[in-house]
PDB file of C-alpha atoms in Angstrom:
ATOM      1  CA  UNK A   1       7.855-125.832 -46.809  1.00  0.00           C
ATOM      2  CA  UNK A   2       7.106-122.638 -48.738  1.00  0.00           C
ATOM      3  CA  UNK A   3       3.644-122.223 -50.213  1.00  0.00           C
ATOM      4  CA  UNK A   4       3.408-122.472 -54.035  1.00  0.00           C
ATOM      5  CA  UNK A   5       2.100-119.815 -56.423  1.00  0.00           C
ATOM      6  CA  UNK A   6       1.755-120.376 -60.184  1.00  0.00           C
ATOM      7  CA  UNK A   7       1.270-117.519 -62.658  1.00  0.00           C
ATOM      8  CA  UNK A   8       0.906-117.444 -66.425  1.00  0.00           C
ATOM      9  CA  UNK A   9       1.718-114.831 -69.036  1.00  0.00           C
ATOM     10  CA  UNK A  10      -0.455-114.376 -72.109  1.00  0.00           C
ATOM     11  CA  UNK A  11       1.504-116.777 -74.357  1.00  0.00           C
ATOM     12  CA  UNK A  12      -0.237-120.039 -73.405  1.00  0.00           C
ATOM     13  CA  UNK A  13      -2.656-119.694 -70.466  1.00  0.00           C
ATOM     14  CA  UNK A  14      -4.413-122.930 -71.431  1.00  0.00           C
ATOM     15  CA  UNK A  15      -1.281-124.974 -70.739  1.00  0.00           C
ATOM     16  CA  UNK A  16      -0.699-123.162 -67.436  1.00  0.00           C
ATOM     17  CA  UNK A  17      -4.268-123.905 -66.354  1.00  0.00           C
ATOM     18  CA  UNK A  18      -3.822-127.591 -67.243  1.00  0.00           C
ATOM     19  CA  UNK A  19      -0.568-127.762 -65.267  1.00  0.00           C
ATOM     20  CA  UNK A  20      -2.366-126.268 -62.250  1.00  0.00           C
ATOM     21  CA  UNK A  21      -5.173-128.830 -62.546  1.00  0.00           C
ATOM     22  CA  UNK A  22      -2.626-131.632 -62.321  1.00  0.00           C
ATOM     23  CA  UNK A  23      -0.947-129.908 -59.360  1.00  0.00           C
ATOM     24  CA  UNK A  24      -4.346-129.306 -57.756  1.00  0.00           C
ATOM     25  CA  UNK A  25      -3.451-125.677 -57.052  1.00  0.00           C
ATOM     26  CA  UNK A  26      -5.167-122.538 -58.399  1.00  0.00           C
ATOM     27  CA  UNK A  27      -3.667-120.544 -61.246  1.00  0.00           C
ATOM     28  CA  UNK A  28      -2.932-117.199 -59.615  1.00  0.00           C
ATOM     29  CA  UNK A  29      -4.161-114.153 -61.547  1.00  0.00           C
ATOM     30  CA  UNK A  30      -1.825-111.778 -63.355  1.00  0.00           C
ATOM     31  CA  UNK A  31      -2.767-108.496 -65.021  1.00  0.00           C
ATOM     32  CA  UNK A  32      -0.960-107.361 -68.178  1.00  0.00           C
ATOM     33  CA  UNK A  33      -1.732-103.861 -69.442  1.00  0.00           C
ATOM     34  CA  UNK A  34      -0.426-101.762 -72.313  1.00  0.00           C
ATOM     35  CA  UNK A  35       0.033 -98.014 -71.831  1.00  0.00           C
ATOM     36  CA  UNK A  36      -0.726 -95.427 -74.526  1.00  0.00           C
ATOM     37  CA  UNK A  37       3.006 -95.242 -75.327  1.00  0.00           C
ATOM     38  CA  UNK A  38       2.984 -99.027 -76.092  1.00  0.00           C
ATOM     39  CA  UNK A  39       4.863 -99.974 -72.883  1.00  0.00           C
ATOM     40  CA  UNK A  40       3.736-103.041 -70.955  1.00  0.00           C
ATOM     41  CA  UNK A  41       2.815-103.170 -67.284  1.00  0.00           C
ATOM     42  CA  UNK A  42       2.606-106.454 -65.372  1.00  0.00           C
ATOM     43  CA  UNK A  43       1.021-107.004 -61.974  1.00  0.00           C
ATOM     44  CA  UNK A  44       0.909-110.325 -60.138  1.00  0.00           C
ATOM     45  CA  UNK A  45      -2.427-110.267 -58.359  1.00  0.00           C
ATOM     46  CA  UNK A  46      -1.658-112.778 -55.601  1.00  0.00           C
ATOM     47  CA  UNK A  47       0.662-112.714 -52.613  1.00  0.00           C
ATOM     48  CA  UNK A  48       4.244-113.759 -53.461  1.00  0.00           C
ATOM     49  CA  UNK A  49       6.035-113.012 -50.181  1.00  0.00           C
ATOM     50  CA  UNK A  50       8.336-115.941 -49.305  1.00  0.00           C
ATOM     51  CA  UNK A  51       6.353-118.194 -51.665  1.00  0.00           C
ATOM     52  CA  UNK A  52       7.717-120.635 -54.238  1.00  0.00           C
ATOM     53  CA  UNK A  53       6.706-118.804 -57.429  1.00  0.00           C
ATOM     54  CA  UNK A  54       6.451-120.510 -60.839  1.00  0.00           C
ATOM     55  CA  UNK A  55       6.004-118.376 -63.968  1.00  0.00           C
ATOM     56  CA  UNK A  56       4.761-120.319 -67.011  1.00  0.00           C
ATOM     57  CA  UNK A  57       5.467-118.695 -70.370  1.00  0.00           C
ATOM     58  CA  UNK A  58       6.677-120.268 -73.637  1.00  0.00           C
ATOM     59  CA  UNK A  59       8.458-117.816 -75.936  1.00  0.00           C
ATOM     60  CA  UNK A  60       6.150-117.977 -78.951  1.00  0.00           C
ATOM     61  CA  UNK A  61       5.048-115.347 -81.452  1.00  0.00           C
ATOM     62  CA  UNK A  62       5.078-112.481 -80.831  1.00  0.00           C
ATOM     63  CA  UNK A  63       8.266-113.632 -79.119  1.00  0.00           C
ATOM     64  CA  UNK A  64       9.562-110.223 -78.047  1.00  0.00           C
ATOM     65  CA  UNK A  65       6.219-109.285 -76.455  1.00  0.00           C
ATOM     66  CA  UNK A  66       6.096-112.522 -74.496  1.00  0.00           C
ATOM     67  CA  UNK A  67       9.745-112.225 -73.495  1.00  0.00           C
ATOM     68  CA  UNK A  68       9.216-108.749 -72.028  1.00  0.00           C
ATOM     69  CA  UNK A  69       6.101-110.006 -70.232  1.00  0.00           C
ATOM     70  CA  UNK A  70       8.167-112.799 -68.685  1.00  0.00           C
ATOM     71  CA  UNK A  71      10.981-110.449 -67.670  1.00  0.00           C
ATOM     72  CA  UNK A  72       8.484-108.120 -66.012  1.00  0.00           C
ATOM     73  CA  UNK A  73       6.792-111.032 -64.254  1.00  0.00           C
ATOM     74  CA  UNK A  74      10.187-112.064 -62.839  1.00  0.00           C
ATOM     75  CA  UNK A  75      10.850-108.494 -61.726  1.00  0.00           C
ATOM     76  CA  UNK A  76       7.410-108.205 -60.142  1.00  0.00           C
ATOM     77  CA  UNK A  77       7.855-111.465 -58.211  1.00  0.00           C
ATOM     78  CA  UNK A  78      11.304-110.425 -57.012  1.00  0.00           C
ATOM     79  CA  UNK A  79       9.979-107.017 -55.940  1.00  0.00           C
ATOM     80  CA  UNK A  80       7.185-108.801 -54.057  1.00  0.00           C
ATOM     81  CA  UNK A  81       9.756-110.748 -51.990  1.00  0.00           C
ATOM     82  CA  UNK A  82       9.152-114.155 -53.577  1.00  0.00           C
ATOM     83  CA  UNK A  83      11.103-116.887 -51.815  1.00  0.00           C
ATOM     84  CA  UNK A  84      12.180-118.456 -55.131  1.00  0.00           C
ATOM     85  CA  UNK A  85      11.280-117.714 -58.759  1.00  0.00           C
ATOM     86  CA  UNK A  86      11.229-120.564 -61.266  1.00  0.00           C
ATOM     87  CA  UNK A  87      10.675-119.722 -64.928  1.00  0.00           C
ATOM     88  CA  UNK A  88       8.820-122.536 -66.692  1.00  0.00           C
ATOM     89  CA  UNK A  89       9.599-122.182 -70.408  1.00  0.00           C
ATOM     90  CA  UNK A  90       7.994-125.006 -72.395  1.00  0.00           C
ATOM     91  CA  UNK A  91       9.565-123.447 -75.515  1.00  0.00           C
ATOM     92  CA  UNK A  92      12.754-121.350 -75.504  1.00  0.00           C
ATOM     93  CA  UNK A  93      12.775-119.948 -79.038  1.00  0.00           C
ATOM     94  CA  UNK A  94      16.094-118.140 -78.616  1.00  0.00           C
ATOM     95  CA  UNK A  95      17.785-121.507 -78.057  1.00  0.00           C
ATOM     96  CA  UNK A  96      18.314-121.629 -81.840  1.00  0.00           C
ATOM     97  CA  UNK A  97      20.741-118.710 -81.472  1.00  0.00           C
ATOM     98  CA  UNK A  98      23.329-120.936 -79.814  1.00  0.00           C
ATOM     99  CA  UNK A  99      26.531-120.480 -81.804  1.00  0.00           C
ATOM    100  CA  UNK A 100      28.555-117.828 -83.545  1.00  0.00           C
ATOM    101  CA  UNK A 101      28.676-119.307 -87.040  1.00  0.00           C
ATOM    102  CA  UNK A 102      28.950-115.965 -88.857  1.00  0.00           C
ATOM    103  CA  UNK A 103      30.922-112.797 -88.079  1.00  0.00           C
ATOM    104  CA  UNK A 104      29.416-110.123 -85.818  1.00  0.00           C
ATOM    105  CA  UNK A 105      26.217-111.920 -84.808  1.00  0.00           C
ATOM    106  CA  UNK A 106      24.780-112.040 -81.319  1.00  0.00           C
ATOM    107  CA  UNK A 107      24.351-115.164 -79.212  1.00  0.00           C
ATOM    108  CA  UNK A 108      20.688-114.557 -78.484  1.00  0.00           C
ATOM    109  CA  UNK A 109      20.328-117.757 -76.480  1.00  0.00           C
ATOM    110  CA  UNK A 110      22.886-116.618 -73.928  1.00  0.00           C
ATOM    111  CA  UNK A 111      21.766-112.974 -73.916  1.00  0.00           C
ATOM    112  CA  UNK A 112      18.148-113.847 -73.122  1.00  0.00           C
ATOM    113  CA  UNK A 113      19.323-116.291 -70.442  1.00  0.00           C
ATOM    114  CA  UNK A 114      21.279-113.455 -68.825  1.00  0.00           C
ATOM    115  CA  UNK A 115      18.238-111.162 -69.029  1.00  0.00           C
ATOM    116  CA  UNK A 116      16.033-113.692 -67.248  1.00  0.00           C
ATOM    117  CA  UNK A 117      18.539-114.144 -64.429  1.00  0.00           C
ATOM    118  CA  UNK A 118      19.033-110.379 -64.119  1.00  0.00           C
ATOM    119  CA  UNK A 119      15.239-109.936 -63.925  1.00  0.00           C
ATOM    120  CA  UNK A 120      15.087-112.279 -60.954  1.00  0.00           C
ATOM    121  CA  UNK A 121      14.804-115.896 -62.141  1.00  0.00           C
ATOM    122  CA  UNK A 122      16.481-118.232 -59.684  1.00  0.00           C
ATOM    123  CA  UNK A 123      15.713-121.456 -61.575  1.00  0.00           C
ATOM    124  CA  UNK A 124      14.565-122.497 -65.071  1.00  0.00           C
ATOM    125  CA  UNK A 125      12.429-125.450 -66.154  1.00  0.00           C
ATOM    126  CA  UNK A 126      12.736-125.989 -69.918  1.00  0.00           C
ATOM    127  CA  UNK A 127      11.444-128.548 -72.413  1.00  0.00           C
ATOM    128  CA  UNK A 128      13.459-129.911 -75.371  1.00  0.00           C
ATOM    129  CA  UNK A 129      16.022-127.159 -75.871  1.00  0.00           C
ATOM    130  CA  UNK A 130      17.263-126.852 -79.451  1.00  0.00           C
ATOM    131  CA  UNK A 131      20.764-127.961 -78.448  1.00  0.00           C
ATOM    132  CA  UNK A 132      22.265-129.282 -75.192  1.00  0.00           C
ATOM    133  CA  UNK A 133      24.793-126.432 -74.818  1.00  0.00           C
ATOM    134  CA  UNK A 134      21.969-123.913 -74.261  1.00  0.00           C
ATOM    135  CA  UNK A 135      21.541-125.473 -70.822  1.00  0.00           C
ATOM    136  CA  UNK A 136      24.951-124.002 -69.969  1.00  0.00           C
ATOM    137  CA  UNK A 137      23.983-120.472 -71.017  1.00  0.00           C
ATOM    138  CA  UNK A 138      22.130-120.020 -67.719  1.00  0.00           C
ATOM    139  CA  UNK A 139      23.968-119.111 -64.519  1.00  0.00           C
ATOM    140  CA  UNK A 140      21.137-120.585 -62.418  1.00  0.00           C
ATOM    141  CA  UNK A 141      20.023-124.234 -62.164  1.00  0.00           C
ATOM    142  CA  UNK A 142      18.167-125.587 -65.216  1.00  0.00           C
ATOM    143  CA  UNK A 143      15.924-128.647 -65.270  1.00  0.00           C
ATOM    144  CA  UNK A 144      15.754-129.809 -68.875  1.00  0.00           C
ATOM    145  CA  UNK A 145      12.829-132.079 -69.736  1.00  0.00           C
ATOM    146  CA  UNK A 146      12.041-133.787 -73.031  1.00  0.00           C
ATOM    147  CA  UNK A 147       8.863-135.209 -74.544  1.00  0.00           C
ATOM    148  CA  UNK A 148      10.258-138.526 -75.827  1.00  0.00           C
ATOM    149  CA  UNK A 149       8.198-140.544 -73.354  1.00  0.00           C
ATOM    150  CA  UNK A 150       4.929-138.871 -74.425  1.00  0.00           C
ATOM    151  CA  UNK A 151       5.764-139.343 -78.110  1.00  0.00           C
ATOM    152  CA  UNK A 152       6.863-142.958 -77.591  1.00  0.00           C
ATOM    153  CA  UNK A 153       3.670-143.818 -75.712  1.00  0.00           C
ATOM    154  CA  UNK A 154       1.678-142.547 -78.689  1.00  0.00           C
ATOM    155  CA  UNK A 155       3.637-144.444 -81.349  1.00  0.00           C
ATOM    156  CA  UNK A 156       3.753-147.725 -79.401  1.00  0.00           C
ATOM    157  CA  UNK A 157       0.090-148.162 -80.385  1.00  0.00           C
ATOM    158  CA  UNK A 158       1.282-148.903 -83.935  1.00  0.00           C
ATOM    159  CA  UNK A 159       2.931-151.940 -85.502  1.00  0.00           C
ATOM    160  CA  UNK A 160       6.592-150.883 -85.371  1.00  0.00           C
ATOM    161  CA  UNK A 161       8.127-154.085 -86.767  1.00  0.00           C
ATOM    162  CA  UNK A 162       9.128-152.360 -90.029  1.00  0.00           C
ATOM    163  CA  UNK A 163       9.822-148.864 -88.691  1.00  0.00           C
ATOM    164  CA  UNK A 164      12.845-146.553 -88.851  1.00  0.00           C
ATOM    165  CA  UNK A 165      13.144-143.325 -86.846  1.00  0.00           C
ATOM    166  CA  UNK A 166      14.777-140.650 -89.013  1.00  0.00           C
ATOM    167  CA  UNK A 167      16.435-137.463 -87.782  1.00  0.00           C
ATOM    168  CA  UNK A 168      16.414-134.670 -90.394  1.00  0.00           C
ATOM    169  CA  UNK A 169      20.025-133.820 -89.525  1.00  0.00           C
ATOM    170  CA  UNK A 170      23.035-135.194 -87.690  1.00  0.00           C
ATOM    171  CA  UNK A 171      22.643-132.631 -84.903  1.00  0.00           C
ATOM    172  CA  UNK A 172      19.418-134.298 -83.761  1.00  0.00           C
ATOM    173  CA  UNK A 173      20.663-137.844 -84.371  1.00  0.00           C
ATOM    174  CA  UNK A 174      21.415-138.535 -80.685  1.00  0.00           C
ATOM    175  CA  UNK A 175      17.838-137.645 -79.743  1.00  0.00           C
ATOM    176  CA  UNK A 176      16.495-139.789 -82.594  1.00  0.00           C
ATOM    177  CA  UNK A 177      18.653-142.712 -81.465  1.00  0.00           C
ATOM    178  CA  UNK A 178      17.262-142.415 -77.923  1.00  0.00           C
ATOM    179  CA  UNK A 179      13.736-142.342 -79.335  1.00  0.00           C
ATOM    180  CA  UNK A 180      14.446-145.387 -81.518  1.00  0.00           C
ATOM    181  CA  UNK A 181      15.660-147.279 -78.432  1.00  0.00           C
ATOM    182  CA  UNK A 182      12.400-146.467 -76.653  1.00  0.00           C
ATOM    183  CA  UNK A 183      10.453-147.869 -79.620  1.00  0.00           C
ATOM    184  CA  UNK A 184      12.816-150.745 -80.416  1.00  0.00           C
ATOM    185  CA  UNK A 185      13.303-149.588 -84.012  1.00  0.00           C
ATOM    186  CA  UNK A 186      16.138-148.739 -86.382  1.00  0.00           C
ATOM    187  CA  UNK A 187      17.472-145.197 -86.701  1.00  0.00           C
ATOM    188  CA  UNK A 188      18.679-143.078 -89.645  1.00  0.00           C
ATOM    189  CA  UNK A 189      19.680-139.450 -90.175  1.00  0.00           C
ATOM    190  CA  UNK A 190      19.734-136.918 -92.981  1.00  0.00           C
ATOM    191  CA  UNK A 191      22.872-135.098 -94.109  1.00  0.00           C
ATOM    192  CA  UNK A 192      21.584-131.522 -94.004  1.00  0.00           C
ATOM    193  CA  UNK A 193      23.119-128.225 -94.992  1.00  0.00           C
ATOM    194  CA  UNK A 194      21.338-124.958 -94.164  1.00  0.00           C
ATOM    195  CA  UNK A 195      21.795-121.928 -96.453  1.00  0.00           C
ATOM    196  CA  UNK A 196      19.181-119.559 -95.001  1.00  0.00           C
ATOM    197  CA  UNK A 197      16.484-119.732 -92.349  1.00  0.00           C
ATOM    198  CA  UNK A 198      14.075-121.461 -94.737  1.00  0.00           C
ATOM    199  CA  UNK A 199      16.473-122.907 -97.337  1.00  0.00           C
ATOM    200  CA  UNK A 200      18.058-126.277 -96.628  1.00  0.00           C
ATOM    201  CA  UNK A 201      19.497-129.150 -98.614  1.00  0.00           C
ATOM    202  CA  UNK A 202      19.527-132.809 -97.552  1.00  0.00           C
ATOM    203  CA  UNK A 203      21.942-134.631 -99.832  1.00  0.00           C
ATOM    204  CA  UNK A 204      21.510-138.129 -98.408  1.00  0.00           C
ATOM    205  CA  UNK A 205      19.883-140.216 -95.701  1.00  0.00           C
ATOM    206  CA  UNK A 206      22.281-142.350 -93.698  1.00  0.00           C
ATOM    207  CA  UNK A 207      20.484-145.565 -92.783  1.00  0.00           C
ATOM    208  CA  UNK A 208      17.896-147.985 -94.155  1.00  0.00           C
ATOM    209  CA  UNK A 209      14.543-146.440 -95.136  1.00  0.00           C
ATOM    210  CA  UNK A 210      13.685-148.311 -98.344  1.00  0.00           C
ATOM    211  CA  UNK A 211      10.223-149.938 -98.128  1.00  0.00           C
ATOM    212  CA  UNK A 212      10.041-149.044 -94.433  1.00  0.00           C
ATOM    213  CA  UNK A 213       7.605-147.067 -92.296  1.00  0.00           C
ATOM    214  CA  UNK A 214       9.370-143.876 -91.235  1.00  0.00           C
ATOM    215  CA  UNK A 215       8.899-141.681 -88.179  1.00  0.00           C
ATOM    216  CA  UNK A 216      10.604-138.320 -88.760  1.00  0.00           C
ATOM    217  CA  UNK A 217      11.630-136.860 -85.394  1.00  0.00           C
ATOM    218  CA  UNK A 218      12.647-133.214 -84.900  1.00  0.00           C
ATOM    219  CA  UNK A 219      12.716-130.887 -81.905  1.00  0.00           C
ATOM    220  CA  UNK A 220      10.566-128.227 -83.579  1.00  0.00           C
ATOM    221  CA  UNK A 221       8.854-127.522 -86.886  1.00  0.00           C
ATOM    222  CA  UNK A 222       8.609-123.864 -87.880  1.00  0.00           C
ATOM    223  CA  UNK A 223       8.215-123.327 -91.635  1.00  0.00           C
ATOM    224  CA  UNK A 224       8.631-127.042 -92.324  1.00  0.00           C
ATOM    225  CA  UNK A 225      11.356-126.540 -94.944  1.00  0.00           C
ATOM    226  CA  UNK A 226      13.613-129.228 -93.474  1.00  0.00           C
ATOM    227  CA  UNK A 227      10.870-131.848 -93.228  1.00  0.00           C
ATOM    228  CA  UNK A 228       9.648-131.143 -96.776  1.00  0.00           C
ATOM    229  CA  UNK A 229      13.196-131.501 -98.096  1.00  0.00           C
ATOM    230  CA  UNK A 230      13.575-134.768 -96.178  1.00  0.00           C
ATOM    231  CA  UNK A 231      10.308-136.046 -97.639  1.00  0.00           C
ATOM    232  CA  UNK A 232      11.764-135.594-101.128  1.00  0.00           C
ATOM    233  CA  UNK A 233      14.738-137.810-100.200  1.00  0.00           C
ATOM    234  CA  UNK A 234      12.488-140.405 -98.553  1.00  0.00           C
ATOM    235  CA  UNK A 235      10.371-140.606-101.723  1.00  0.00           C
ATOM    236  CA  UNK A 236      13.485-141.157-103.829  1.00  0.00           C
ATOM    237  CA  UNK A 237      14.663-143.880-101.435  1.00  0.00           C
ATOM    238  CA  UNK A 238      11.300-145.671-101.482  1.00  0.00           C
ATOM    239  CA  UNK A 239       9.993-145.174 -97.948  1.00  0.00           C
ATOM    240  CA  UNK A 240       6.622-146.906 -97.538  1.00  0.00           C
ATOM    241  CA  UNK A 241       4.919-144.402 -95.226  1.00  0.00           C
ATOM    242  CA  UNK A 242       5.859-141.363 -93.148  1.00  0.00           C
ATOM    243  CA  UNK A 243       4.754-140.006 -89.798  1.00  0.00           C
ATOM    244  CA  UNK A 244       6.166-136.706 -88.544  1.00  0.00           C
ATOM    245  CA  UNK A 245       6.802-136.027 -84.857  1.00  0.00           C
ATOM    246  CA  UNK A 246       8.161-133.038 -82.970  1.00  0.00           C
ATOM    247  CA  UNK A 247       7.973-131.461 -79.528  1.00  0.00           C
ATOM    248  CA  UNK A 248       7.322-127.862 -80.587  1.00  0.00           C
ATOM    249  CA  UNK A 249       4.741-127.533 -83.361  1.00  0.00           C
ATOM    250  CA  UNK A 250       5.203-123.882 -84.332  1.00  0.00           C
ATOM    251  CA  UNK A 251       3.860-124.428 -87.871  1.00  0.00           C
ATOM    252  CA  UNK A 252       4.589-120.929 -89.172  1.00  0.00           C
ATOM    253  CA  UNK A 253       3.611-119.648 -92.618  1.00  0.00           C
ATOM    254  CA  UNK A 254       1.173-122.458 -93.393  1.00  0.00           C
ATOM    255  CA  UNK A 255       3.642-125.265 -92.623  1.00  0.00           C
ATOM    256  CA  UNK A 256       0.990-127.544 -91.131  1.00  0.00           C
ATOM    257  CA  UNK A 257      -1.189-127.298 -94.232  1.00  0.00           C
ATOM    258  CA  UNK A 258       1.776-127.995 -96.545  1.00  0.00           C
ATOM    259  CA  UNK A 259       2.860-131.035 -94.558  1.00  0.00           C
ATOM    260  CA  UNK A 260      -0.685-132.368 -94.328  1.00  0.00           C
ATOM    261  CA  UNK A 261      -1.022-132.164 -98.118  1.00  0.00           C
ATOM    262  CA  UNK A 262       1.886-134.592 -98.631  1.00  0.00           C
ATOM    263  CA  UNK A 263       0.199-137.898 -99.585  1.00  0.00           C
ATOM    264  CA  UNK A 264       2.766-140.149 -97.876  1.00  0.00           C
ATOM    265  CA  UNK A 265       2.436-138.314 -94.546  1.00  0.00           C
ATOM    266  CA  UNK A 266      -0.089-140.309 -92.508  1.00  0.00           C
ATOM    267  CA  UNK A 267       0.125-138.321 -89.281  1.00  0.00           C
ATOM    268  CA  UNK A 268       1.756-135.248 -87.736  1.00  0.00           C
ATOM    269  CA  UNK A 269       2.306-135.427 -83.989  1.00  0.00           C
ATOM    270  CA  UNK A 270       3.388-132.591 -81.696  1.00  0.00           C
ATOM    271  CA  UNK A 271       2.896-131.563 -78.072  1.00  0.00           C
ATOM    272  CA  UNK A 272       1.049-128.611 -76.602  1.00  0.00           C
ATOM    273  CA  UNK A 273       4.293-126.939 -75.492  1.00  0.00           C
ATOM    274  CA  UNK A 274       3.180-124.130 -77.804  1.00  0.00           C
ATOM    275  CA  UNK A 275      -0.425-123.275 -78.724  1.00  0.00           C
ATOM    276  CA  UNK A 276      -1.694-124.628 -82.052  1.00  0.00           C
ATOM    277  CA  UNK A 277      -4.800-122.611 -83.064  1.00  0.00           C
ATOM    278  CA  UNK A 278      -7.879-124.734 -83.655  1.00  0.00           C
ATOM    279  CA  UNK A 279      -8.507-122.984 -86.977  1.00  0.00           C
ATOM    280  CA  UNK A 280      -5.141-124.159 -88.330  1.00  0.00           C
ATOM    281  CA  UNK A 281      -5.398-127.797 -87.267  1.00  0.00           C
ATOM    282  CA  UNK A 282      -5.896-130.560 -89.828  1.00  0.00           C
ATOM    283  CA  UNK A 283      -7.233-134.115 -89.622  1.00  0.00           C
ATOM    284  CA  UNK A 284      -3.686-135.463 -89.704  1.00  0.00           C
ATOM    285  CA  UNK A 285      -2.588-133.525 -86.610  1.00  0.00           C
ATOM    286  CA  UNK A 286      -2.379-135.130 -83.165  1.00  0.00           C
ATOM    287  CA  UNK A 287      -1.490-132.913 -80.182  1.00  0.00           C
ATOM    288  CA  UNK A 288      -0.158-134.604 -77.041  1.00  0.00           C
ATOM    289  CA  UNK A 289      -0.192-132.896 -73.644  1.00  0.00           C
ATOM    290  CA  UNK A 290       3.018-132.244 -71.720  1.00  0.00           C
ATOM    291  CA  UNK A 291       1.099-130.713 -68.801  1.00  0.00           C
ATOM    292  CA  UNK A 292       1.364-133.869 -66.638  1.00  0.00           C
ATOM    293  CA  UNK A 293       5.155-133.967 -67.098  1.00  0.00           C
ATOM    294  CA  UNK A 294       5.545-130.248 -66.395  1.00  0.00           C
ATOM    295  CA  UNK A 295       3.294-130.506 -63.348  1.00  0.00           C
ATOM    296  CA  UNK A 296       5.280-133.427 -61.941  1.00  0.00           C
ATOM    297  CA  UNK A 297       8.542-131.540 -62.498  1.00  0.00           C
ATOM    298  CA  UNK A 298       7.106-128.465 -60.756  1.00  0.00           C
ATOM    299  CA  UNK A 299       5.945-130.641 -57.851  1.00  0.00           C
ATOM    300  CA  UNK A 300       9.402-132.225 -57.530  1.00  0.00           C
ATOM    301  CA  UNK A 301      11.168-128.860 -57.669  1.00  0.00           C
ATOM    302  CA  UNK A 302       8.832-127.494 -55.014  1.00  0.00           C
ATOM    303  CA  UNK A 303       9.354-130.517 -52.745  1.00  0.00           C
ATOM    304  CA  UNK A 304      13.121-130.694 -53.293  1.00  0.00           C
ATOM    305  CA  UNK A 305      12.955-134.055 -55.069  1.00  0.00           C
ATOM    306  CA  UNK A 306      14.952-135.355 -58.040  1.00  0.00           C
ATOM    307  CA  UNK A 307      13.732-134.201 -61.447  1.00  0.00           C
ATOM    308  CA  UNK A 308      16.169-136.420 -63.360  1.00  0.00           C
ATOM    309  CA  UNK A 309      14.395-139.417 -61.785  1.00  0.00           C
ATOM    310  CA  UNK A 310      11.567-138.685 -64.232  1.00  0.00           C
ATOM    311  CA  UNK A 311      13.804-140.123 -66.954  1.00  0.00           C
ATOM    312  CA  UNK A 312      14.862-143.316 -65.157  1.00  0.00           C
ATOM    313  CA  UNK A 313      14.682-146.213 -67.565  1.00  0.00           C
ATOM    314  CA  UNK A 314      14.745-144.020 -70.688  1.00  0.00           C
TER     315      UNK A 314
END
């Protein structure tokens, strides 16, 4: 069995360190420098030769900086004769660029997947991709995890007898239905139309939410425009209370503060797949750790065991 080596870029070293604690292996050091001409230089400061190398880096702001770091880490590991290189991407931001819905636009999700493989990635471990088809953009094996079990464990502490899980749009309805099955609740979905990146319209909610406790489930929250629009519809329909849940809490442009200020929102729950700065957190925010799940997936990949078995019974 090859020895394991885990490295982290600068995007979320705290998560990488937590994953390593669960694996009971050290986080190997990496040095990232910037030259006077603004170019990056990456050096992996531990032996990689014939080792099973895992590179942990979510693509969060500044996304392009962290992407280039990750590409250079892959290249460095390949140049150091790594036995296998697995990219662990808790958040793949370019997954939102997954379709050609306007003329002459790039498919960023596929392009970045090709770049990672070209740089040397031989496997990818991802968490809650924006859409299932992104899995197929990679020409190397992809293990696709989700955080439904972590979220469900949190919400099972509540009285769910009068609860409905609501997806903000029909595209996420399948995920919401799976989550509702885990909780034993009803499910509903919004009829959403997007006009621009931060301009959406939800014309109706399909399902019963009147006088019910609602859990809004989305894969990620960036500016929060979709959730705020959904809250307007839920008010009109007479929802009793609202909790908001997502895997990737990006909370750009003050989104967390705006959501926390909504009186009917009792709680906002996300995972630590991306870093949420302490200074921006509010009393309504709960952050769940996905480090145990990522660590177990890494262990199974390293030992040649089934990763899909993690979802047995879901």
